[in-house]
């Protein structure tokens, strides 16, 4: 059984506990995103600065959650603050509610950086981006179903809330995983119409894709599962070839990996052009955003020109081309795009990404040494600026491999780390920012040393 309570966490976080209780009276479960809950209560933050978070009890934390990876420049980066303020003051508004030039600027930037992107559409979240990507694939191919990989997350909606973290007794054969629904309220339709694939197993993936090719619109994947388990190059090459041959749209969900694996995402590292790319997180510089980009031929089916107007009552639909409907009040939000462009601008400065990766490597290596010193089997798994700590000697290539890791011990260590001022949600991956310092790394390594001592005692 994984540790569910750690009462000593509450000793220095009494205000968090009190606030959480209050929250529970007005917000079901006290959180507005289920992932943000952990027992006995999540920590309520009050301030952020650079690589640090400060909770309502005044505790300081070195932040490795970084809003689930979004804050690659850390908290409150001056360039982001300036860009947002400038945009609002100069334009005199938060949002125009019309097309504007920055939408073009950001699109041009994404086209320059991402080999698979020839045209762009904006959304308000990563969830909406993958949703639009999937609808676009269905519209483009005229086929009804989607294939996704076991253990991959693409947002919290019906079509992809399938086999993200399935119980082993329901998940079926590792070579032919079953579709397992992950939420109450999920219509059976999506479980029946979502084909589940085994990550990093090309042979089995090929078998399943060939069997379903006639009905599959797209394959969606996190090129790096959960942001930390890399696809093998051979697997990626094979998947690209297969999807091309079978007329299946290949969708890279780069919501986590975009700007984090390389500035041009996973597609740059793997030298693969997906048909559609979904972006989010870093793209918004800490504000809510998403985008999809892809081949012109595919993306053009979202074009409003020549499409029917379904929202204006009485509008004459003279051109009867079926629309692929995509809209959103806040799509292409200028304040948010300003934050995103400022973020990309910082990342593009020479040496920035290399420094970030070197720092991440250094932390990984030092952590591996500490665990080894204590006689624990541990490996860091990841790429670029993201990694995870896996307490297992076995190679980690997919969801099933994660089952072999010691999650109980990891969780106990994570709770101690919270008390020692190192923040990530227990069991979550580590994301680095450009503002983490050598001293942060040193403190983090020392905290792990102490946490392991306490847990092993
Ligand atoms: N895809 C991936 C790979 C993600 O990691 C996430 C968020 N963790 C999403 C999609 C959904 O993004 P959002 O939370 O912005 O809706």
Tab-separated table of C-alpha atoms and ligand atoms in Angstrom:
chain	number	residue	atom	x	y	z
A	1	UNK	CA	0.000	0.000	0.000
A	2	UNK	CA	1.306	3.400	-0.919
A	3	UNK	CA	1.625	5.717	2.043
A	4	UNK	CA	-1.543	7.807	2.176
A	5	UNK	CA	-0.908	10.029	5.154
A	6	UNK	CA	2.093	11.690	6.527
A	7	UNK	CA	0.876	13.459	9.597
A	8	UNK	CA	4.210	15.093	10.347
A	9	UNK	CA	3.897	17.119	7.138
A	10	UNK	CA	1.216	19.142	8.915
A	11	UNK	CA	3.513	20.234	11.749
A	12	UNK	CA	4.950	23.150	9.798
A	13	UNK	CA	2.048	23.628	7.445
A	14	UNK	CA	-0.817	24.349	9.794
A	15	UNK	CA	-2.128	27.293	7.795
A	16	UNK	CA	-2.130	25.184	4.649
A	17	UNK	CA	-4.163	22.579	6.511
A	18	UNK	CA	-6.625	25.194	7.749
A	19	UNK	CA	-7.026	26.775	4.339
A	20	UNK	CA	-7.473	23.392	2.747
A	21	UNK	CA	-10.263	22.588	5.161
A	22	UNK	CA	-11.914	25.856	4.249
A	23	UNK	CA	-11.448	25.097	0.559
A	24	UNK	CA	-13.140	21.740	1.027
A	25	UNK	CA	-16.314	23.496	2.153
A	26	UNK	CA	-16.691	25.352	-1.137
A	27	UNK	CA	-14.626	23.341	-3.628
A	28	UNK	CA	-15.194	19.581	-3.924
A	29	UNK	CA	-12.111	17.893	-2.518
A	30	UNK	CA	-10.536	21.303	-1.979
A	31	UNK	CA	-8.824	21.391	-5.391
A	32	UNK	CA	-9.956	22.407	-8.854
A	33	UNK	CA	-7.680	19.987	-10.646
A	34	UNK	CA	-7.642	16.491	-9.188
A	35	UNK	CA	-3.919	16.127	-9.833
A	36	UNK	CA	-3.234	18.904	-7.322
A	37	UNK	CA	-4.451	16.923	-4.342
A	38	UNK	CA	-2.242	14.906	-2.062
A	39	UNK	CA	-2.731	13.598	1.476
A	40	UNK	CA	-3.017	14.818	4.142
A	41	UNK	CA	-3.528	18.145	2.358
A	42	UNK	CA	-1.835	19.980	-0.497
A	43	UNK	CA	0.403	22.905	0.375
A	44	UNK	CA	-1.180	26.292	-0.218
A	45	UNK	CA	1.287	28.627	-1.849
A	46	UNK	CA	1.383	32.361	-1.370
A	47	UNK	CA	4.391	33.617	-3.294
A	48	UNK	CA	6.847	32.624	-5.962
A	49	UNK	CA	10.186	34.064	-6.932
A	50	UNK	CA	12.687	32.611	-9.359
A	51	UNK	CA	13.200	28.969	-8.505
A	52	UNK	CA	11.351	29.262	-5.190
A	53	UNK	CA	7.831	28.877	-3.885
A	54	UNK	CA	6.664	30.117	-0.476
A	55	UNK	CA	3.661	28.606	1.265
A	56	UNK	CA	1.155	30.347	3.526
A	57	UNK	CA	3.103	29.176	6.595
A	58	UNK	CA	6.221	30.941	5.342
A	59	UNK	CA	8.116	27.802	4.284
A	60	UNK	CA	10.441	28.134	1.302
A	61	UNK	CA	10.667	25.458	-1.365
A	62	UNK	CA	12.948	24.935	-4.342
A	63	UNK	CA	10.307	24.336	-6.971
A	64	UNK	CA	10.710	21.412	-9.361
A	65	UNK	CA	7.038	21.177	-10.227
A	66	UNK	CA	7.133	24.579	-11.932
A	67	UNK	CA	3.403	24.444	-12.604
A	68	UNK	CA	3.764	20.999	-14.158
A	69	UNK	CA	6.592	22.218	-16.348
A	70	UNK	CA	5.047	25.434	-17.658
A	71	UNK	CA	7.404	27.824	-15.853
A	72	UNK	CA	10.650	27.170	-17.692
A	73	UNK	CA	11.840	30.683	-16.717
A	74	UNK	CA	10.859	30.149	-13.087
A	75	UNK	CA	8.485	32.373	-11.140
A	76	UNK	CA	8.019	36.015	-12.028
A	77	UNK	CA	10.640	36.363	-14.736
A	78	UNK	CA	11.217	40.032	-15.409
A	79	UNK	CA	11.021	39.668	-19.195
A	80	UNK	CA	7.627	38.011	-18.956
A	81	UNK	CA	6.289	40.608	-16.540
A	82	UNK	CA	7.566	43.403	-18.775
A	83	UNK	CA	6.145	41.904	-21.957
A	84	UNK	CA	2.714	41.372	-20.446
A	85	UNK	CA	2.584	44.849	-18.920
A	86	UNK	CA	3.833	46.480	-22.114
A	87	UNK	CA	1.292	44.622	-24.223
A	88	UNK	CA	-1.607	45.677	-22.013
A	89	UNK	CA	-0.499	49.274	-21.550
A	90	UNK	CA	0.369	49.893	-25.193
A	91	UNK	CA	-2.712	48.251	-26.633
A	92	UNK	CA	-4.924	49.653	-23.862
A	93	UNK	CA	-6.726	46.359	-23.367
A	94	UNK	CA	-6.267	42.826	-22.156
A	95	UNK	CA	-7.732	41.310	-25.312
A	96	UNK	CA	-9.071	42.635	-28.615
A	97	UNK	CA	-11.505	39.868	-29.401
A	98	UNK	CA	-10.393	40.191	-33.028
A	99	UNK	CA	-7.453	38.892	-35.035
A	100	UNK	CA	-4.216	40.752	-34.322
A	101	UNK	CA	-0.587	40.835	-35.379
A	102	UNK	CA	0.915	38.892	-32.503
A	103	UNK	CA	-1.007	35.796	-33.600
A	104	UNK	CA	0.996	35.960	-36.819
A	105	UNK	CA	4.283	36.613	-35.003
A	106	UNK	CA	3.870	33.597	-32.744
A	107	UNK	CA	2.751	31.403	-35.649
A	108	UNK	CA	5.848	32.424	-37.611
A	109	UNK	CA	8.026	31.599	-34.616
A	110	UNK	CA	6.474	28.152	-34.193
A	111	UNK	CA	6.854	27.444	-37.896
A	112	UNK	CA	10.522	28.423	-37.648
A	113	UNK	CA	11.177	26.237	-34.595
A	114	UNK	CA	9.012	23.138	-35.209
A	115	UNK	CA	9.721	21.103	-38.331
A	116	UNK	CA	6.210	19.601	-38.364
A	117	UNK	CA	4.443	22.961	-38.184
A	118	UNK	CA	3.443	24.812	-41.332
A	119	UNK	CA	0.314	26.536	-39.995
A	120	UNK	CA	-0.995	27.243	-36.519
A	121	UNK	CA	-4.238	27.565	-34.566
A	122	UNK	CA	-4.460	28.660	-30.922
A	123	UNK	CA	-6.434	27.227	-28.037
A	124	UNK	CA	-6.586	27.971	-24.307
A	125	UNK	CA	-5.023	24.813	-22.928
A	126	UNK	CA	-3.140	21.684	-23.827
A	127	UNK	CA	-6.366	19.752	-23.459
A	128	UNK	CA	-8.076	21.832	-26.118
A	129	UNK	CA	-5.061	21.520	-28.372
A	130	UNK	CA	-5.091	17.714	-28.419
A	131	UNK	CA	-8.876	17.754	-28.773
A	132	UNK	CA	-8.624	19.935	-31.853
A	133	UNK	CA	-5.754	17.842	-33.206
A	134	UNK	CA	-7.862	14.700	-32.943
A	135	UNK	CA	-10.940	16.292	-34.514
A	136	UNK	CA	-8.750	17.574	-37.326
A	137	UNK	CA	-7.386	14.066	-37.925
A	138	UNK	CA	-10.891	12.602	-38.007
A	139	UNK	CA	-12.077	15.300	-40.422
A	140	UNK	CA	-9.027	14.948	-42.633
A	141	UNK	CA	-9.072	11.164	-42.987
A	142	UNK	CA	-12.814	10.590	-42.740
A	143	UNK	CA	-12.070	7.721	-40.355
A	144	UNK	CA	-13.708	7.543	-36.903
A	145	UNK	CA	-11.268	6.140	-34.339
A	146	UNK	CA	-8.202	7.203	-32.423
A	147	UNK	CA	-5.225	5.209	-31.232
A	148	UNK	CA	-3.313	6.245	-28.137
A	149	UNK	CA	-0.578	4.702	-26.064
A	150	UNK	CA	-1.018	3.132	-22.667
A	151	UNK	CA	0.230	5.457	-19.920
A	152	UNK	CA	0.070	8.618	-22.060
A	153	UNK	CA	-1.875	11.667	-20.930
A	154	UNK	CA	-3.428	14.131	-23.336
A	155	UNK	CA	-5.827	16.113	-21.156
A	156	UNK	CA	-8.928	15.409	-19.117
A	157	UNK	CA	-11.690	14.730	-21.660
A	158	UNK	CA	-13.630	11.697	-22.761
A	159	UNK	CA	-11.720	10.597	-25.831
A	160	UNK	CA	-8.303	10.402	-24.185
A	161	UNK	CA	-9.180	9.546	-20.583
A	162	UNK	CA	-8.471	5.983	-21.523
A	163	UNK	CA	-5.628	3.780	-20.208
A	164	UNK	CA	-3.619	6.614	-18.711
A	165	UNK	CA	-2.964	4.833	-15.446
A	166	UNK	CA	-4.940	1.579	-15.673
A	167	UNK	CA	-4.989	-1.048	-12.950
A	168	UNK	CA	-2.899	-4.007	-14.006
A	169	UNK	CA	-5.754	-6.459	-13.501
A	170	UNK	CA	-7.780	-4.576	-16.119
A	171	UNK	CA	-5.029	-3.594	-18.524
A	172	UNK	CA	-4.755	-6.897	-20.382
A	173	UNK	CA	-1.871	-8.289	-22.402
A	174	UNK	CA	1.162	-5.954	-22.511
A	175	UNK	CA	1.377	-6.547	-26.268
A	176	UNK	CA	-2.307	-5.799	-26.836
A	177	UNK	CA	-3.446	-3.524	-24.019
A	178	UNK	CA	-7.145	-3.135	-23.298
A	179	UNK	CA	-8.940	0.220	-23.325
A	180	UNK	CA	-9.603	1.130	-19.725
A	181	UNK	CA	-11.736	4.153	-18.840
A	182	UNK	CA	-10.154	6.482	-16.297
A	183	UNK	CA	-13.101	8.510	-15.062
A	184	UNK	CA	-16.630	8.116	-13.891
A	185	UNK	CA	-19.029	9.610	-16.379
A	186	UNK	CA	-17.059	8.459	-19.386
A	187	UNK	CA	-19.390	7.164	-22.105
A	188	UNK	CA	-18.577	3.603	-23.207
A	189	UNK	CA	-18.366	4.971	-26.742
A	190	UNK	CA	-14.890	6.345	-26.137
A	191	UNK	CA	-13.607	3.190	-24.504
A	192	UNK	CA	-14.885	1.196	-27.471
A	193	UNK	CA	-13.505	3.618	-30.043
A	194	UNK	CA	-10.082	4.254	-28.602
A	195	UNK	CA	-7.468	1.713	-29.587
A	196	UNK	CA	-4.671	1.347	-27.016
A	197	UNK	CA	-1.079	0.693	-28.064
A	198	UNK	CA	2.032	-0.465	-26.186
A	199	UNK	CA	4.700	2.253	-26.124
A	200	UNK	CA	8.191	1.393	-27.409
A	201	UNK	CA	6.982	-1.948	-28.781
A	202	UNK	CA	7.041	-1.450	-32.532
A	203	UNK	CA	6.165	-5.001	-33.478
A	204	UNK	CA	2.973	-5.104	-31.393
A	205	UNK	CA	2.079	-1.527	-32.343
A	206	UNK	CA	2.398	-2.426	-36.022
A	207	UNK	CA	0.124	-5.447	-35.614
A	208	UNK	CA	-2.576	-3.403	-33.926
A	209	UNK	CA	-2.305	-0.468	-36.333
A	210	UNK	CA	-2.538	-2.736	-39.377
A	211	UNK	CA	-5.583	-4.497	-37.962
A	212	UNK	CA	-7.375	-1.173	-37.360
A	213	UNK	CA	-5.936	0.940	-40.185
A	214	UNK	CA	-9.264	1.206	-42.038
A	215	UNK	CA	-10.923	2.909	-39.061
A	216	UNK	CA	-8.059	4.863	-37.488
A	217	UNK	CA	-7.915	8.612	-38.076
A	218	UNK	CA	-4.907	9.275	-35.924
A	219	UNK	CA	-2.309	8.044	-33.514
A	220	UNK	CA	-1.542	10.429	-30.681
A	221	UNK	CA	1.459	10.074	-28.403
A	222	UNK	CA	3.665	11.811	-25.936
A	223	UNK	CA	7.052	11.401	-27.654
A	224	UNK	CA	8.428	11.226	-24.131
A	225	UNK	CA	5.895	9.347	-22.034
A	226	UNK	CA	4.835	11.379	-19.026
A	227	UNK	CA	7.560	13.820	-20.022
A	228	UNK	CA	10.319	11.451	-18.928
A	229	UNK	CA	10.265	8.044	-20.676
A	230	UNK	CA	11.781	8.613	-24.110
A	231	UNK	CA	10.578	6.815	-27.198
A	232	UNK	CA	13.347	4.782	-28.775
A	233	UNK	CA	14.546	6.221	-32.068
A	234	UNK	CA	13.797	3.026	-33.938
A	235	UNK	CA	10.281	2.994	-32.512
A	236	UNK	CA	9.696	6.577	-33.629
A	237	UNK	CA	11.079	5.972	-37.102
A	238	UNK	CA	8.897	2.889	-37.442
A	239	UNK	CA	5.790	4.688	-36.205
A	240	UNK	CA	6.305	7.538	-38.671
A	241	UNK	CA	6.714	5.117	-41.567
A	242	UNK	CA	3.715	3.017	-40.586
A	243	UNK	CA	1.338	5.934	-40.106
A	244	UNK	CA	2.341	7.349	-43.475
A	245	UNK	CA	1.749	4.031	-45.189
A	246	UNK	CA	-1.607	3.462	-43.472
A	247	UNK	CA	-2.948	7.008	-43.946
A	248	UNK	CA	-3.148	7.621	-40.215
A	249	UNK	CA	-2.429	11.133	-38.946
A	250	UNK	CA	0.531	11.134	-36.563
A	251	UNK	CA	-0.072	13.545	-33.692
A	252	UNK	CA	2.793	14.509	-31.416
A	253	UNK	CA	1.482	15.783	-28.119
A	254	UNK	CA	4.346	18.096	-27.209
A	255	UNK	CA	2.480	19.890	-24.430
A	256	UNK	CA	5.157	18.757	-21.965
A	257	UNK	CA	8.120	18.371	-24.319
A	258	UNK	CA	7.662	21.554	-26.368
A	259	UNK	CA	10.535	23.981	-25.609
A	260	UNK	CA	11.724	21.609	-22.893
A	261	UNK	CA	13.424	18.780	-24.782
A	262	UNK	CA	14.878	21.227	-27.210
A	263	UNK	CA	13.514	24.564	-28.242
A	264	UNK	CA	12.049	22.748	-31.256
A	265	UNK	CA	10.561	19.999	-29.085
A	266	UNK	CA	10.908	16.240	-29.378
A	267	UNK	CA	10.464	16.351	-33.148
A	268	UNK	CA	13.775	18.104	-33.448
A	269	UNK	CA	15.585	15.548	-31.291
A	270	UNK	CA	14.082	12.608	-33.179
A	271	UNK	CA	14.259	14.307	-36.555
A	272	UNK	CA	10.654	13.328	-37.247
A	273	UNK	CA	7.946	15.468	-38.782
A	274	UNK	CA	4.604	14.674	-37.184
A	275	UNK	CA	1.474	15.594	-39.154
A	276	UNK	CA	0.079	17.596	-36.256
A	277	UNK	CA	1.791	18.920	-33.131
A	278	UNK	CA	-0.013	19.971	-29.962
A	279	UNK	CA	1.661	22.558	-27.749
A	280	UNK	CA	0.826	24.175	-24.399
A	281	UNK	CA	2.503	24.861	-21.047
A	282	UNK	CA	5.782	26.734	-21.818
A	283	UNK	CA	4.124	28.359	-24.843
A	284	UNK	CA	2.026	30.537	-22.511
A	285	UNK	CA	4.852	31.708	-20.256
A	286	UNK	CA	2.760	30.705	-17.233
A	287	UNK	CA	-0.622	31.682	-18.660
A	288	UNK	CA	-3.231	29.293	-20.041
A	289	UNK	CA	-2.586	28.459	-23.660
A	290	UNK	CA	-2.448	25.753	-26.265
A	291	UNK	CA	-1.837	25.536	-29.967
A	292	UNK	CA	-1.830	23.045	-32.755
A	293	UNK	CA	0.331	23.227	-35.802
A	294	UNK	CA	0.767	20.909	-38.713
A	295	UNK	CA	0.945	20.298	-42.410
A	296	UNK	CA	-0.754	22.991	-44.421
A	297	UNK	CA	-2.948	20.529	-46.271
A	298	UNK	CA	-4.315	19.160	-42.998
A	299	UNK	CA	-4.508	22.454	-41.113
A	300	UNK	CA	-6.410	24.183	-43.901
A	301	UNK	CA	-9.528	22.196	-43.114
A	302	UNK	CA	-9.972	24.371	-40.028
A	303	UNK	CA	-10.149	27.440	-42.293
A	304	UNK	CA	-13.267	29.542	-41.882
A	305	UNK	CA	-13.092	30.763	-45.456
A	306	UNK	CA	-15.645	28.818	-47.410
A	307	UNK	CA	-16.870	27.029	-44.302
A	308	UNK	CA	-20.407	27.312	-42.994
A	309	UNK	CA	-21.130	29.834	-40.283
A	310	UNK	CA	-22.849	27.810	-37.588
A	311	UNK	CA	-23.123	30.510	-34.947
A	312	UNK	CA	-24.860	33.331	-36.773
A	313	UNK	CA	-28.541	32.568	-36.961
A	314	UNK	CA	-29.806	33.125	-40.445
A	315	UNK	CA	-26.328	33.344	-41.987
A	316	UNK	CA	-26.418	32.268	-45.608
A	317	UNK	CA	-24.389	29.126	-45.988
A	318	UNK	CA	-23.881	29.486	-49.708
A	319	UNK	CA	-20.691	27.483	-49.763
A	320	UNK	CA	-21.707	24.118	-48.444
A	321	UNK	CA	-18.256	22.863	-47.558
A	322	UNK	CA	-18.554	21.071	-44.220
A	323	UNK	CA	-16.820	23.005	-41.531
A	324	UNK	CA	-14.373	21.641	-39.063
A	325	UNK	CA	-15.524	23.796	-36.244
A	326	UNK	CA	-12.943	25.426	-34.065
A	327	UNK	CA	-13.554	28.521	-32.008
A	328	UNK	CA	-12.939	30.079	-28.602
A	329	UNK	CA	-13.504	33.498	-27.051
A	330	UNK	CA	-9.939	33.720	-25.803
A	331	UNK	CA	-8.063	31.930	-28.601
A	332	UNK	CA	-4.878	33.785	-29.525
A	333	UNK	CA	-5.048	35.945	-26.394
A	334	UNK	CA	-2.612	38.844	-26.982
A	335	UNK	CA	-1.479	39.210	-23.366
A	336	UNK	CA	-0.705	35.513	-23.204
A	337	UNK	CA	1.032	35.416	-26.561
A	338	UNK	CA	3.188	38.328	-25.363
A	339	UNK	CA	4.219	36.230	-22.351
A	340	UNK	CA	4.909	33.261	-24.607
A	341	UNK	CA	6.968	35.240	-27.101
A	342	UNK	CA	9.007	36.803	-24.285
A	343	UNK	CA	9.646	33.311	-22.904
A	344	UNK	CA	10.784	31.967	-26.264
A	345	UNK	CA	12.956	35.028	-26.716
A	346	UNK	CA	14.836	34.257	-23.489
A	347	UNK	CA	15.179	30.573	-24.424
A	348	UNK	CA	16.622	31.505	-27.803
A	349	UNK	CA	19.505	33.488	-26.308
A	350	UNK	CA	22.690	31.656	-27.082
A	351	UNK	CA	23.666	29.069	-24.501
A	352	UNK	CA	20.415	29.254	-22.511
A	353	UNK	CA	19.086	25.820	-23.445
A	354	UNK	CA	22.535	24.231	-23.212
A	355	UNK	CA	23.010	25.651	-19.719
A	356	UNK	CA	19.596	24.401	-18.710
A	357	UNK	CA	20.363	20.902	-19.969
A	358	UNK	CA	23.819	20.866	-18.343
A	359	UNK	CA	22.274	21.907	-15.022
A	360	UNK	CA	19.658	19.172	-15.302
A	361	UNK	CA	22.328	16.575	-16.109
A	362	UNK	CA	24.390	17.711	-13.154
A	363	UNK	CA	21.453	17.387	-10.756
A	364	UNK	CA	20.579	13.954	-12.148
A	365	UNK	CA	24.125	12.673	-11.764
A	366	UNK	CA	24.484	13.975	-8.205
A	367	UNK	CA	21.130	12.501	-7.187
A	368	UNK	CA	22.081	9.133	-8.650
A	369	UNK	CA	25.284	9.216	-6.596
A	370	UNK	CA	23.417	9.979	-3.376
A	371	UNK	CA	20.962	7.119	-3.783
A	372	UNK	CA	23.819	4.783	-4.654
A	373	UNK	CA	25.662	5.851	-1.515
A	374	UNK	CA	22.664	4.682	0.489
A	375	UNK	CA	22.569	1.369	-1.363
A	376	UNK	CA	19.312	2.159	-3.182
A	377	UNK	CA	18.611	1.086	-6.752
A	378	UNK	CA	17.747	4.321	-8.441
A	379	UNK	CA	17.945	5.730	-11.924
A	380	UNK	CA	16.968	9.100	-13.244
A	381	UNK	CA	14.984	8.782	-16.451
A	382	UNK	CA	14.406	11.729	-18.716
A	383	UNK	CA	15.667	14.025	-21.413
A	384	UNK	CA	16.404	17.709	-21.810
A	385	UNK	CA	15.108	19.665	-18.822
A	386	UNK	CA	12.762	16.994	-17.412
A	387	UNK	CA	13.496	13.797	-15.518
A	388	UNK	CA	12.044	11.484	-12.962
A	389	UNK	CA	13.472	9.479	-10.095
A	390	UNK	CA	12.763	5.801	-10.510
A	391	UNK	CA	13.589	3.389	-7.736
A	392	UNK	CA	14.268	0.363	-9.884
A	393	UNK	CA	17.184	-1.199	-11.717
A	394	UNK	CA	15.051	-2.428	-14.598
A	395	UNK	CA	15.055	-0.548	-17.878
A	396	UNK	CA	12.069	1.813	-18.022
A	397	UNK	CA	10.512	1.894	-21.467
A	398	UNK	CA	6.791	2.124	-20.869
A	399	UNK	CA	3.905	2.153	-18.442
A	400	UNK	CA	4.239	-1.494	-17.437
A	401	UNK	CA	7.900	-1.020	-16.519
A	402	UNK	CA	6.885	1.689	-14.054
A	403	UNK	CA	4.909	-0.950	-12.158
A	404	UNK	CA	8.226	-2.540	-11.148
A	405	UNK	CA	9.506	0.614	-9.462
A	406	UNK	CA	9.281	1.110	-5.694
A	407	UNK	CA	6.657	3.852	-5.521
A	408	UNK	CA	6.088	3.450	-1.793
A	409	UNK	CA	9.674	4.314	-0.910
A	410	UNK	CA	9.727	7.118	-3.474
A	411	UNK	CA	6.617	8.623	-1.947
A	412	UNK	CA	8.028	8.459	1.562
A	413	UNK	CA	11.165	10.244	0.376
A	414	UNK	CA	9.046	12.856	-1.430
A	415	UNK	CA	7.164	13.685	1.752
A	416	UNK	CA	10.434	14.160	3.617
A	417	UNK	CA	11.657	16.377	0.781
A	418	UNK	CA	8.628	18.607	1.202
A	419	UNK	CA	9.568	19.053	4.847
A	420	UNK	CA	13.130	19.796	3.760
A	421	UNK	CA	12.070	22.484	1.285
A	422	UNK	CA	12.173	20.655	-2.050
A	423	UNK	CA	8.893	20.892	-3.883
A	424	UNK	CA	7.311	18.612	-6.334
A	425	UNK	CA	3.992	16.941	-5.937
A	426	UNK	CA	4.784	13.543	-4.424
A	427	UNK	CA	5.676	11.082	-7.209
A	428	UNK	CA	5.765	13.774	-9.877
A	429	UNK	CA	8.579	14.315	-12.339
A	430	UNK	CA	11.202	17.048	-11.945
A	431	UNK	CA	11.269	20.010	-14.309
A	432	UNK	CA	14.151	22.464	-14.289
A	433	UNK	CA	14.114	26.170	-15.041
A	434	UNK	CA	16.745	28.508	-16.399
A	435	UNK	CA	16.846	30.269	-13.010
A	436	UNK	CA	17.693	27.264	-10.820
A	437	UNK	CA	21.130	27.919	-9.364
A	438	UNK	CA	24.128	25.786	-8.423
A	439	UNK	CA	23.161	26.425	-4.834
A	440	UNK	CA	19.632	25.123	-5.463
A	441	UNK	CA	21.138	21.960	-6.880
A	442	UNK	CA	23.446	21.574	-3.889
A	443	UNK	CA	20.563	22.078	-1.433
A	444	UNK	CA	18.415	19.634	-3.379
A	445	UNK	CA	21.067	16.934	-3.310
A	446	UNK	CA	21.624	17.471	0.415
A	447	UNK	CA	17.896	17.331	1.042
A	448	UNK	CA	17.666	13.998	-0.762
A	449	UNK	CA	20.552	12.694	1.329
A	450	UNK	CA	18.764	13.691	4.514
A	451	UNK	CA	15.358	12.461	3.300
A	452	UNK	CA	16.767	9.037	2.469
A	453	UNK	CA	18.464	8.852	5.894
A	454	UNK	CA	15.194	9.657	7.628
A	455	UNK	CA	13.177	7.165	5.629
A	456	UNK	CA	15.667	4.320	5.967
A	457	UNK	CA	16.057	4.850	9.703
B	1	LIG	N1	-0.986	16.763	-23.039
B	1	LIG	C1	0.057	16.557	-22.219
B	1	LIG	C2	1.199	15.721	-22.702
B	1	LIG	C3	0.074	17.119	-20.953
B	1	LIG	O1	1.115	16.909	-20.146
B	1	LIG	C4	-1.012	17.914	-20.544
B	1	LIG	C5	-1.039	18.555	-19.172
B	1	LIG	N2	-0.299	17.960	-18.210
B	1	LIG	C6	-2.072	18.103	-21.431
B	1	LIG	C7	-2.018	17.519	-22.670
B	1	LIG	C8	-3.249	18.945	-21.047
B	1	LIG	O2	-2.857	20.262	-20.932
B	1	LIG	P1	-3.707	21.291	-20.016
B	1	LIG	O3	-3.517	20.855	-18.611
B	1	LIG	O4	-3.113	22.614	-20.345
B	1	LIG	O5	-5.110	21.186	-20.481
